[in-house]
mmCIF file of C-alpha atoms and ligand atoms in Angstrom:
data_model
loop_
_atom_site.group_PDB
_atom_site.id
_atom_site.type_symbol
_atom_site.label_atom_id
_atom_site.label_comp_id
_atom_site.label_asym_id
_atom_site.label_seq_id
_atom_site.Cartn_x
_atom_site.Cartn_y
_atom_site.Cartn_z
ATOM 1 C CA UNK A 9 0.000 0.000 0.000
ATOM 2 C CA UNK A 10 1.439 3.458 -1.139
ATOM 3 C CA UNK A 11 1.868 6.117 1.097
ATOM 4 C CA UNK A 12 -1.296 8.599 0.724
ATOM 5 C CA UNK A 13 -0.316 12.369 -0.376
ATOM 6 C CA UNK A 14 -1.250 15.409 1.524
ATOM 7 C CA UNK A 15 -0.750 18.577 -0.643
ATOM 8 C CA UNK A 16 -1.420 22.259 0.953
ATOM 9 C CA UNK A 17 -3.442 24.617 -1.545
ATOM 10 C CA UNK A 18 -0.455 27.209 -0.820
ATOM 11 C CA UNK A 19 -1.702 30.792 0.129
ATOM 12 C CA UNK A 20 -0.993 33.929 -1.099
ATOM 13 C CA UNK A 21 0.039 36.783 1.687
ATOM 14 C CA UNK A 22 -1.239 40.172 0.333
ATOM 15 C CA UNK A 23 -0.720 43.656 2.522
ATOM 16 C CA UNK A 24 -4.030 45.574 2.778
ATOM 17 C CA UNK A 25 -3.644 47.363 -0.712
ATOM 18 C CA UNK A 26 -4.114 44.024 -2.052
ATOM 19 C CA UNK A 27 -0.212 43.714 -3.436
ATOM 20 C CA UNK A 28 1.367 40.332 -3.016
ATOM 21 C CA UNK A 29 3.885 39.887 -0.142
ATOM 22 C CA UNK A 30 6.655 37.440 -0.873
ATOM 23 C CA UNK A 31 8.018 37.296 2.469
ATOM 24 C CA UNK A 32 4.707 36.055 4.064
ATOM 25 C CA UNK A 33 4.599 33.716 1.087
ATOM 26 C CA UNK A 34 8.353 32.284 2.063
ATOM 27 C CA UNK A 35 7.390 32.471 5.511
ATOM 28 C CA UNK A 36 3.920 30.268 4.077
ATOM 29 C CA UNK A 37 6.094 27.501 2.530
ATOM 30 C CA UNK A 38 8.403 27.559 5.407
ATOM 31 C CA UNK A 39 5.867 26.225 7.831
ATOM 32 C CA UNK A 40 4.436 23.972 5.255
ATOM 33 C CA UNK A 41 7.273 22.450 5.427
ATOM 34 C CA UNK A 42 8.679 22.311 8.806
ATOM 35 C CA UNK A 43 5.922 22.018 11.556
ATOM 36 C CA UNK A 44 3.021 20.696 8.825
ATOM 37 C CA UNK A 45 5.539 18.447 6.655
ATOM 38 C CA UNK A 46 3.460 18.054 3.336
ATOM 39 C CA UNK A 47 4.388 16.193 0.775
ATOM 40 C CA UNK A 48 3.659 19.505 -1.737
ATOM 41 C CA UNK A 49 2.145 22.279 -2.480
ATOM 42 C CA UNK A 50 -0.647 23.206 -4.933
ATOM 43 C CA UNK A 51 0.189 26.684 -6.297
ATOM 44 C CA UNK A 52 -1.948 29.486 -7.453
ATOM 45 C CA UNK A 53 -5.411 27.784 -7.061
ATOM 46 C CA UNK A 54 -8.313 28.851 -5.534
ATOM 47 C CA UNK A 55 -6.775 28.808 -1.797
ATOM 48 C CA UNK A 56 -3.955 31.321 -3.898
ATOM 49 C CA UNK A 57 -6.741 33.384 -4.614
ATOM 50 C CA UNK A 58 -4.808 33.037 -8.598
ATOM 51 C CA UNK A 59 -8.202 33.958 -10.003
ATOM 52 C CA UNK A 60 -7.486 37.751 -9.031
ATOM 53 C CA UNK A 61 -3.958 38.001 -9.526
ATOM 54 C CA UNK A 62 -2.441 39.277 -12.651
ATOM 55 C CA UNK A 63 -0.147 37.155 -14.853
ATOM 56 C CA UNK A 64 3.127 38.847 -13.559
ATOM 57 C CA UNK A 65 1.883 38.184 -9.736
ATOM 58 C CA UNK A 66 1.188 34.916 -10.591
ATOM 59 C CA UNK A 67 4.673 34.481 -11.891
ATOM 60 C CA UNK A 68 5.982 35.879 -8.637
ATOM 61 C CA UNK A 69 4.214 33.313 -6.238
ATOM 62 C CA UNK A 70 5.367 30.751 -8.598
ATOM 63 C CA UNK A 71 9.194 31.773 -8.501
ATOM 64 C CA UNK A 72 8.772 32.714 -4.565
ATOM 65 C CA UNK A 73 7.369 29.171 -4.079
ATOM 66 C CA UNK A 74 9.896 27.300 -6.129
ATOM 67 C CA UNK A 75 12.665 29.080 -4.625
ATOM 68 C CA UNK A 76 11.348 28.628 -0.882
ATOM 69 C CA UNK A 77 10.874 24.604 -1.542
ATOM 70 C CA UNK A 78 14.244 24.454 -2.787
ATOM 71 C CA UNK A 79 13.499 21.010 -4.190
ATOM 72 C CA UNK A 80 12.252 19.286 -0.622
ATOM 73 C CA UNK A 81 8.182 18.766 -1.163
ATOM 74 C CA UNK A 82 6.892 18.244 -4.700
ATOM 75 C CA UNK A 83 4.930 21.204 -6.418
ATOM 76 C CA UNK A 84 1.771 21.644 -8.321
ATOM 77 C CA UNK A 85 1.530 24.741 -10.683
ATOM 78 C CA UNK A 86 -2.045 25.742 -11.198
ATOM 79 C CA UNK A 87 -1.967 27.382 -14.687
ATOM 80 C CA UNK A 88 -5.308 27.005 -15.823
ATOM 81 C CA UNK A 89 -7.175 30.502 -16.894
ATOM 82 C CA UNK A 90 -9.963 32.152 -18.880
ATOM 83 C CA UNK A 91 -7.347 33.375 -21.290
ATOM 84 C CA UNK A 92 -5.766 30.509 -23.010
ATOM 85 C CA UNK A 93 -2.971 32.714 -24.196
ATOM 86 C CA UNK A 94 -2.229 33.183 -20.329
ATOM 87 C CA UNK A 95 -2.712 29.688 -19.540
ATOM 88 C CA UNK A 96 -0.202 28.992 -21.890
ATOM 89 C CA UNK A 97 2.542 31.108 -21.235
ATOM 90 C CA UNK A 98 2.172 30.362 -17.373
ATOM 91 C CA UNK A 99 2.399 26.332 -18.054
ATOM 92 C CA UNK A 100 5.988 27.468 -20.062
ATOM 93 C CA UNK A 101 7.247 29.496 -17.132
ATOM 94 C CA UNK A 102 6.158 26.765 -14.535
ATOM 95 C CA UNK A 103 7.582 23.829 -16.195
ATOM 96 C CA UNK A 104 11.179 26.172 -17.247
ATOM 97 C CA UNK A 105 11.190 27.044 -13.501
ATOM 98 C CA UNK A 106 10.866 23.858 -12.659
ATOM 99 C CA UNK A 107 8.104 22.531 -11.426
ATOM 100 C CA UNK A 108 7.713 18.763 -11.508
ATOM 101 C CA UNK A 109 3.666 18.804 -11.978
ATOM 102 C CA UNK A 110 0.955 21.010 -13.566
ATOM 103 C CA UNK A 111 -2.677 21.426 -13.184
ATOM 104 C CA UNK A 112 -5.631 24.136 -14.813
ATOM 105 C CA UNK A 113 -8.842 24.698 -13.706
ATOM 106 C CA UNK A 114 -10.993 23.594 -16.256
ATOM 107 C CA UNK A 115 -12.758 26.721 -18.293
ATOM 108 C CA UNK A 116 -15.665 28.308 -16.795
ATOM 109 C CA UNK A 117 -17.795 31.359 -17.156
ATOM 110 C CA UNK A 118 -18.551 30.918 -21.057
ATOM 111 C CA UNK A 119 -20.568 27.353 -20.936
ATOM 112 C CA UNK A 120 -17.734 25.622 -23.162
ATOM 113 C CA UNK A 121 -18.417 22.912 -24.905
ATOM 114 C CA UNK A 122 -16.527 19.037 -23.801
ATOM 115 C CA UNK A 123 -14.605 19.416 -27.259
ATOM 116 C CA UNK A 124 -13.660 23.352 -26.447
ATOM 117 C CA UNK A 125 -12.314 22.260 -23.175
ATOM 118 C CA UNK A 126 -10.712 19.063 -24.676
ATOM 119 C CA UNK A 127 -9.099 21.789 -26.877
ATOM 120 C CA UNK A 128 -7.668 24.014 -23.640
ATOM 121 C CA UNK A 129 -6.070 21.315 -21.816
ATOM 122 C CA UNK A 130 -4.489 19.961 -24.918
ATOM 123 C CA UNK A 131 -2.981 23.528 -26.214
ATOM 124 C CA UNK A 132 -1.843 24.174 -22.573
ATOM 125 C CA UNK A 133 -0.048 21.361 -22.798
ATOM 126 C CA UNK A 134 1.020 21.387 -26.496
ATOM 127 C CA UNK A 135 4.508 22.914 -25.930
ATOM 128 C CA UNK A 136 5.659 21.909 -22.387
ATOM 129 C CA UNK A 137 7.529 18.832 -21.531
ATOM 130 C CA UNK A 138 5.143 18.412 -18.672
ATOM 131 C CA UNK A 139 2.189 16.843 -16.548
ATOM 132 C CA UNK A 140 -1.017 17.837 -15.834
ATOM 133 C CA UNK A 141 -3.930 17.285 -13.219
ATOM 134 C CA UNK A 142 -7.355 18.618 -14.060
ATOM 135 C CA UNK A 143 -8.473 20.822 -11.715
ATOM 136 C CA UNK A 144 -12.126 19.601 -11.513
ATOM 137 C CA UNK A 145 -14.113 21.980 -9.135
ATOM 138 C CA UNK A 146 -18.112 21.795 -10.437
ATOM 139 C CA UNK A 147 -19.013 23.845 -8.145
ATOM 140 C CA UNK A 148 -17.359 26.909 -8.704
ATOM 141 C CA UNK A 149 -16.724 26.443 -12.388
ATOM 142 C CA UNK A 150 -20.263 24.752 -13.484
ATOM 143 C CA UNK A 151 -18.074 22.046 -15.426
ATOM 144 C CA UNK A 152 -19.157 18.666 -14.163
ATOM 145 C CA UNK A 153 -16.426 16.229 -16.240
ATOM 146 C CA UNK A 154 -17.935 12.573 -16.874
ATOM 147 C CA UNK A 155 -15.906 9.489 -16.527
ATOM 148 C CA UNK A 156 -16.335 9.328 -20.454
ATOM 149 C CA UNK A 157 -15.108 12.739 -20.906
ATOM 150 C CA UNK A 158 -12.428 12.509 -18.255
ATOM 151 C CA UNK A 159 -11.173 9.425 -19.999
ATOM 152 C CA UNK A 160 -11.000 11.232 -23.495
ATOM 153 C CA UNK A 161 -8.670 13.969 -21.686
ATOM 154 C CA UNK A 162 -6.748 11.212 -20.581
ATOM 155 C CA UNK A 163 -5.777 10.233 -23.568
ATOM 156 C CA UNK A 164 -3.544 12.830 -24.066
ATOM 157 C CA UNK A 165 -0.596 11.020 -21.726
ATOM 158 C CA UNK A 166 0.295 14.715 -20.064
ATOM 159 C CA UNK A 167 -2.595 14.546 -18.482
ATOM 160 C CA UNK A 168 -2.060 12.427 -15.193
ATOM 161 C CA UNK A 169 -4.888 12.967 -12.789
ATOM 162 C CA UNK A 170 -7.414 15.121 -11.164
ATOM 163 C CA UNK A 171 -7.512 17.276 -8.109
ATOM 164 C CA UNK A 172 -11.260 16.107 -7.321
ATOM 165 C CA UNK A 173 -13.383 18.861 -5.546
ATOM 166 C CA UNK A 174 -16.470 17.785 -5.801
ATOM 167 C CA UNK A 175 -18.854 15.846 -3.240
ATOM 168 C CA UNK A 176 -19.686 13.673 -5.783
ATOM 169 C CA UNK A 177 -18.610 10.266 -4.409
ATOM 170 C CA UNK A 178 -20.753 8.193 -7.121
ATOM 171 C CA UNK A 179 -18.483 9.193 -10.035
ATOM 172 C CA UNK A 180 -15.595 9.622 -7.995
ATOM 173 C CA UNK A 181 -15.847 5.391 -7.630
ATOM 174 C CA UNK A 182 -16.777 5.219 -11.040
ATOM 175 C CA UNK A 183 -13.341 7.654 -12.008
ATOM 176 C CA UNK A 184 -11.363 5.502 -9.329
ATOM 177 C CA UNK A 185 -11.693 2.232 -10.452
ATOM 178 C CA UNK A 186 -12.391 3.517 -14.339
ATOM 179 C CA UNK A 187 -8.040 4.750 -13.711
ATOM 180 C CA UNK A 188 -6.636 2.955 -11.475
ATOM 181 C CA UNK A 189 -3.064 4.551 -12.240
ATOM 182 C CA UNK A 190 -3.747 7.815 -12.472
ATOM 183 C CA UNK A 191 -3.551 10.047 -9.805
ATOM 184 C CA UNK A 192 -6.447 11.018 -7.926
ATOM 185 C CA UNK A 193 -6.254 13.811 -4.967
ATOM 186 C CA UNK A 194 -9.395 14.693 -2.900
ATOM 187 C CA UNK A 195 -10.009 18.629 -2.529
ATOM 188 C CA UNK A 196 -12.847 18.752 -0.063
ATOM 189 C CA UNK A 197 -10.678 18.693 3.065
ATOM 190 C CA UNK A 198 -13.971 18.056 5.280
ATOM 191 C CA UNK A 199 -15.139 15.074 2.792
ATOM 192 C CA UNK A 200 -11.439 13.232 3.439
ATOM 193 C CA UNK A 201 -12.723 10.024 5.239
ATOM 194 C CA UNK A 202 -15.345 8.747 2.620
ATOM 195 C CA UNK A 203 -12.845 9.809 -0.166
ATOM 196 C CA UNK A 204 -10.141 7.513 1.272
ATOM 197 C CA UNK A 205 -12.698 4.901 1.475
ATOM 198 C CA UNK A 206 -12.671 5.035 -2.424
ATOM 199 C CA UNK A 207 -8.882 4.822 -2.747
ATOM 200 C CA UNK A 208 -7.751 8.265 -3.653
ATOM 201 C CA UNK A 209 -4.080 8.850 -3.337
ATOM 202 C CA UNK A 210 -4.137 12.017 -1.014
ATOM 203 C CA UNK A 211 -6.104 15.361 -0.635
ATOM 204 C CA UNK A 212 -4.994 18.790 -1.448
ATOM 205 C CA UNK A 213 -6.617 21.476 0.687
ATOM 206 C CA UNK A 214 -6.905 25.071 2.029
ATOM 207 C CA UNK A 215 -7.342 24.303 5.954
ATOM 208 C CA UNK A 216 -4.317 21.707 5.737
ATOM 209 C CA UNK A 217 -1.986 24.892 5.853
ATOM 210 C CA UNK A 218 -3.421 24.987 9.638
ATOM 211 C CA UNK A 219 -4.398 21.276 10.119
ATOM 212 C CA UNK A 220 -2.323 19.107 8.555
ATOM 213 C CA UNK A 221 -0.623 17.135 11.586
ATOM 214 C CA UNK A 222 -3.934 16.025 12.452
ATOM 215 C CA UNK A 223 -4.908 15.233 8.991
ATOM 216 C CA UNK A 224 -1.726 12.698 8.747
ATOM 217 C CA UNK A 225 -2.825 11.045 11.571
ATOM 218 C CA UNK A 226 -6.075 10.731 10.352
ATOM 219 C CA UNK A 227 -5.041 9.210 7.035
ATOM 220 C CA UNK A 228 -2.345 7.146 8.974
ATOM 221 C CA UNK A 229 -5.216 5.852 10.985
ATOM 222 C CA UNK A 230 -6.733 4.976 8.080
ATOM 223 C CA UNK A 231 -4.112 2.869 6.391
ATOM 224 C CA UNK A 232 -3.514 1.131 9.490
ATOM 225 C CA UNK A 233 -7.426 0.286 9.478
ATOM 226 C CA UNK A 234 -8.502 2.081 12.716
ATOM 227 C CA UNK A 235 -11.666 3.413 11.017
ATOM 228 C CA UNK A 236 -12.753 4.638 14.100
ATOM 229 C CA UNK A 237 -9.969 6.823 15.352
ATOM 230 C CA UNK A 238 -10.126 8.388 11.555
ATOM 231 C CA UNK A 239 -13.429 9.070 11.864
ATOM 232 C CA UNK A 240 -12.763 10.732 15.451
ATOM 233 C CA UNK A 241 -10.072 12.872 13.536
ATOM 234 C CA UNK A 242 -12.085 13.550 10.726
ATOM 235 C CA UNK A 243 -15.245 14.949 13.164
ATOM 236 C CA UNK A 244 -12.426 16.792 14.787
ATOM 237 C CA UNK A 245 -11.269 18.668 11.612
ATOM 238 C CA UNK A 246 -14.950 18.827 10.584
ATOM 239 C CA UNK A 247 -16.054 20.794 13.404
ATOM 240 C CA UNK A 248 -13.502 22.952 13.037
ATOM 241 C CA UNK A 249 -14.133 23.275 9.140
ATOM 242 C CA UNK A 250 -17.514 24.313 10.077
ATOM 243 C CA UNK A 251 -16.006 27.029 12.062
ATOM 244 C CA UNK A 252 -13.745 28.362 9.574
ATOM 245 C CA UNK A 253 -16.998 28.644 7.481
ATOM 246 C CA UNK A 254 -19.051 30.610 9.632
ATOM 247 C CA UNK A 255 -16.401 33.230 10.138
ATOM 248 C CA UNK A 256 -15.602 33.485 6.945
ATOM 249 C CA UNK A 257 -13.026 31.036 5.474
ATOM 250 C CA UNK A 258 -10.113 32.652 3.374
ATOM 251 C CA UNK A 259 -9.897 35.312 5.651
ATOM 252 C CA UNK A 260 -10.067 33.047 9.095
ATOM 253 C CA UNK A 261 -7.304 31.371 7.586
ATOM 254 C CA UNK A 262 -4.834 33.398 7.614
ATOM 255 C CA UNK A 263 -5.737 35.196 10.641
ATOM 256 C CA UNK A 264 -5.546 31.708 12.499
ATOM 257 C CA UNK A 265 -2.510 31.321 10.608
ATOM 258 C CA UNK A 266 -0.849 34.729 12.426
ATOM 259 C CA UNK A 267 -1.748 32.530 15.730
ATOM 260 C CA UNK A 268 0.152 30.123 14.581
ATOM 261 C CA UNK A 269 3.251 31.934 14.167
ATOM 262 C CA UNK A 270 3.058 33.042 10.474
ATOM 263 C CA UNK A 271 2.176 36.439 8.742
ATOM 264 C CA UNK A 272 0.448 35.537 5.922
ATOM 265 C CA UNK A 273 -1.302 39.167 5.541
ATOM 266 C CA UNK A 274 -5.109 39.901 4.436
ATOM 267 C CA UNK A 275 -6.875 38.579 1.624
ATOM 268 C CA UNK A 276 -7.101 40.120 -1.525
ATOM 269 C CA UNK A 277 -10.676 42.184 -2.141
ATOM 270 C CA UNK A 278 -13.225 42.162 -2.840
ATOM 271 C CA UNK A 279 -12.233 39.359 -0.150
ATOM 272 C CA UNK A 280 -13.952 40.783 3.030
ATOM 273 C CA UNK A 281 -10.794 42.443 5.399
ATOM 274 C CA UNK A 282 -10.721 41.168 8.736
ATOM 275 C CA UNK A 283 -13.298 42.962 11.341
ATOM 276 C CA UNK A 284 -12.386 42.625 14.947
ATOM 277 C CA UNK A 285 -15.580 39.954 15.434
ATOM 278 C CA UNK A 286 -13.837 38.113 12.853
ATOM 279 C CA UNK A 287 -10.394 38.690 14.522
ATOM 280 C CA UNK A 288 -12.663 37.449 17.404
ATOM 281 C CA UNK A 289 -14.057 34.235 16.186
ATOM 282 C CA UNK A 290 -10.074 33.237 14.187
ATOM 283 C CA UNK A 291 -8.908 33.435 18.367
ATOM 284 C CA UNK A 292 -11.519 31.049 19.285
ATOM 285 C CA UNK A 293 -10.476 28.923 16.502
ATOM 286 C CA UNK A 294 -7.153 28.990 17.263
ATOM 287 C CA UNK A 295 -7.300 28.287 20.645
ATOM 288 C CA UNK A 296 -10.032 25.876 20.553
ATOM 289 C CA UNK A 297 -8.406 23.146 17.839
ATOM 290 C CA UNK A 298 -4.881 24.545 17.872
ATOM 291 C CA UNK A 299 -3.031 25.573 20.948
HETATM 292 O O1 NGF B 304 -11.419 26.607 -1.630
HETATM 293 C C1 NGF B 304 -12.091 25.717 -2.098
HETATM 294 C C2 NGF B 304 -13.327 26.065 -2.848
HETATM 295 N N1 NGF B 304 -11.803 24.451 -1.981
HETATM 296 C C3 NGF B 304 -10.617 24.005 -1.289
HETATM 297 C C4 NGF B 304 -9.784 23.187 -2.246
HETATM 298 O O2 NGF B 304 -10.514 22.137 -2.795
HETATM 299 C C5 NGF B 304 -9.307 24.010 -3.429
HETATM 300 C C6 NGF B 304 -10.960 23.209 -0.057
HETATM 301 O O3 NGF B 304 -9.780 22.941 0.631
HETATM 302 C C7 NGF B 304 -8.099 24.717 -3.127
HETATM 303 O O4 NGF B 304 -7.758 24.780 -2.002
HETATM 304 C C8 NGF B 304 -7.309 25.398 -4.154
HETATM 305 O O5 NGF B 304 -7.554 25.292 -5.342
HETATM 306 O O6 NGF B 304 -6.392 26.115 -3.764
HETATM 307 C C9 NGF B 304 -11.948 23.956 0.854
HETATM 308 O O7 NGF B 304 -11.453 25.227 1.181
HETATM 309 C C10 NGF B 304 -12.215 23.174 2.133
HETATM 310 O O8 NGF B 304 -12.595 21.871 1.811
HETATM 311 C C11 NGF B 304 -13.300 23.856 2.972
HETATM 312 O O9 NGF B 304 -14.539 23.758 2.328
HETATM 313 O O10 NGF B 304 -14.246 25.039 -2.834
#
């Protein structure tokens, strides 16, 4: 049995005129790596709030990243974008950085057609000596893949996986056993449990910048087969999920994460800025799952 993966949807520190700060990035990785020990980091997806950056920000958290890792965790460029032309030129400067893995959101907004989003992933990857995981995140894009469409993307062979956010445990069986080699990673971080039960091969996630010790032991639990302390971890992480939620997640984040040691800034607007009640309920947090 393989090791499962637990990747860190990497945040992006911003000061409160919304410009990117690459120390709190640095100082981001750092703990990643230190005190949460991940096995990677995804980069620049929805956790990276990417979708409001520019293209030269992007490259900046990509290059801050890279350099920070220095080659100890692997790392996941998310590339993908409404403008292919971006897309493109982002999945070059990954891969020439070097990055060992890719992924792009699949194309939202305009109701694409399956063969116009066939046609994306393909000329993202056209001219990069690269891999790629789909970013499949129905929810926010309004793209719900199929396991017959997923396997048609698949047959291009630069296309290795899928970073699966969706609560959609049906076809995520169905996609499991339809690939068994390709590499499946679970994004809903409070939806772990049941998507180890269908074999993934790790998560990626947002609240795993905060939580990932106890997520480890929960999927450590799991491979041992004590289903029941998992579960306890899992109800653990769920309640404080829940939390998170209610007091507003991308923001709580990183104010739980300036408990915690590291100064990962505000979020970017129109992101809501931290109030004191939310300052408030990110000290509960803190002390109630953390400290
Ligand atoms: O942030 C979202 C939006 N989902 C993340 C993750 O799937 C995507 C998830 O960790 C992500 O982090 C990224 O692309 O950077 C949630 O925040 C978490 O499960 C709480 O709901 O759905």
């Amino acid at each position: 049995m393989t090791k499962k993966l637990l990747y860190a949807a990497q945040m992006t520190a911003f000061d409160k005129d919304g410009n990117i700060n690459l120390d709190g990035i640095r100082a981001l990785v750092r703990y990643n790596i230190d005190v949460n020990k991940v096995d990677g980091l995804y980069v620049c997806g929805s956790t990276g709030e990417a979708f409001m950056l520019n293209t030269d920000e992007k490259k900046q958290v990509m290059k801050t990243v890279y350099d920070e890792a220095n080659g100890a965790i692997d790392l996941v460029a998310q590339v993908g974008s409404l403008n292919l032309k971006e897309a493109k030129e982002l999945a070059k400067y990954a891969t020439d950085l070097g990055y060992p893995k890719l992924s792009a959101v699949t194309p939202f907004y305009y109701n694409f057609t399956f063969e116009q989003i066939k046609n994306y992933y393909n000329e993202i990857l056209k001219d990069v000596d690269n891999k790629l995981l789909i970013y499949s995140i129905p929810a926010l894009t309004g793209v719900a893949l199929t396991t017959d469409q997923f396997a048609e993307l698949f047959e291009n062979p630069k296309i290795i996986g899928i970073k699966y956010t969706n609560a959609d445990f049906y076809l995520l069986e169905r996609v499991r056993n339809a690939f068994p080699d390709k590499l499946i990673l679970s994004g809903f971080d409070e939806m772990l449990l049941p998507a180890l039960a269908l074999n993934v091969d790790g998560c990626i996630g947002s609240t795993y910048n905060l939580n990932a010790p106890r997520v480890r032991a929960e999927m450590d639990a799991f491979e041992a087969g004590d289903i029941e302390k998992a579960r306890e971890l899992q109800h653990i992480s769920n309640d404080m999920i829940t939390d998170l939620i209610a007091n507003d997640i991308y923001p709580t984040l990183k104010l739980v994460m300036k408990h915690l040691g590291v100064d990962a800034g505000v979020v970017k607007k129109p992101m809501s800025q931290p109030t004191p009640e939310m300052e408030a309920g990110a000290k509960a947090i803190y002390e109630k799952y953390f400290k």
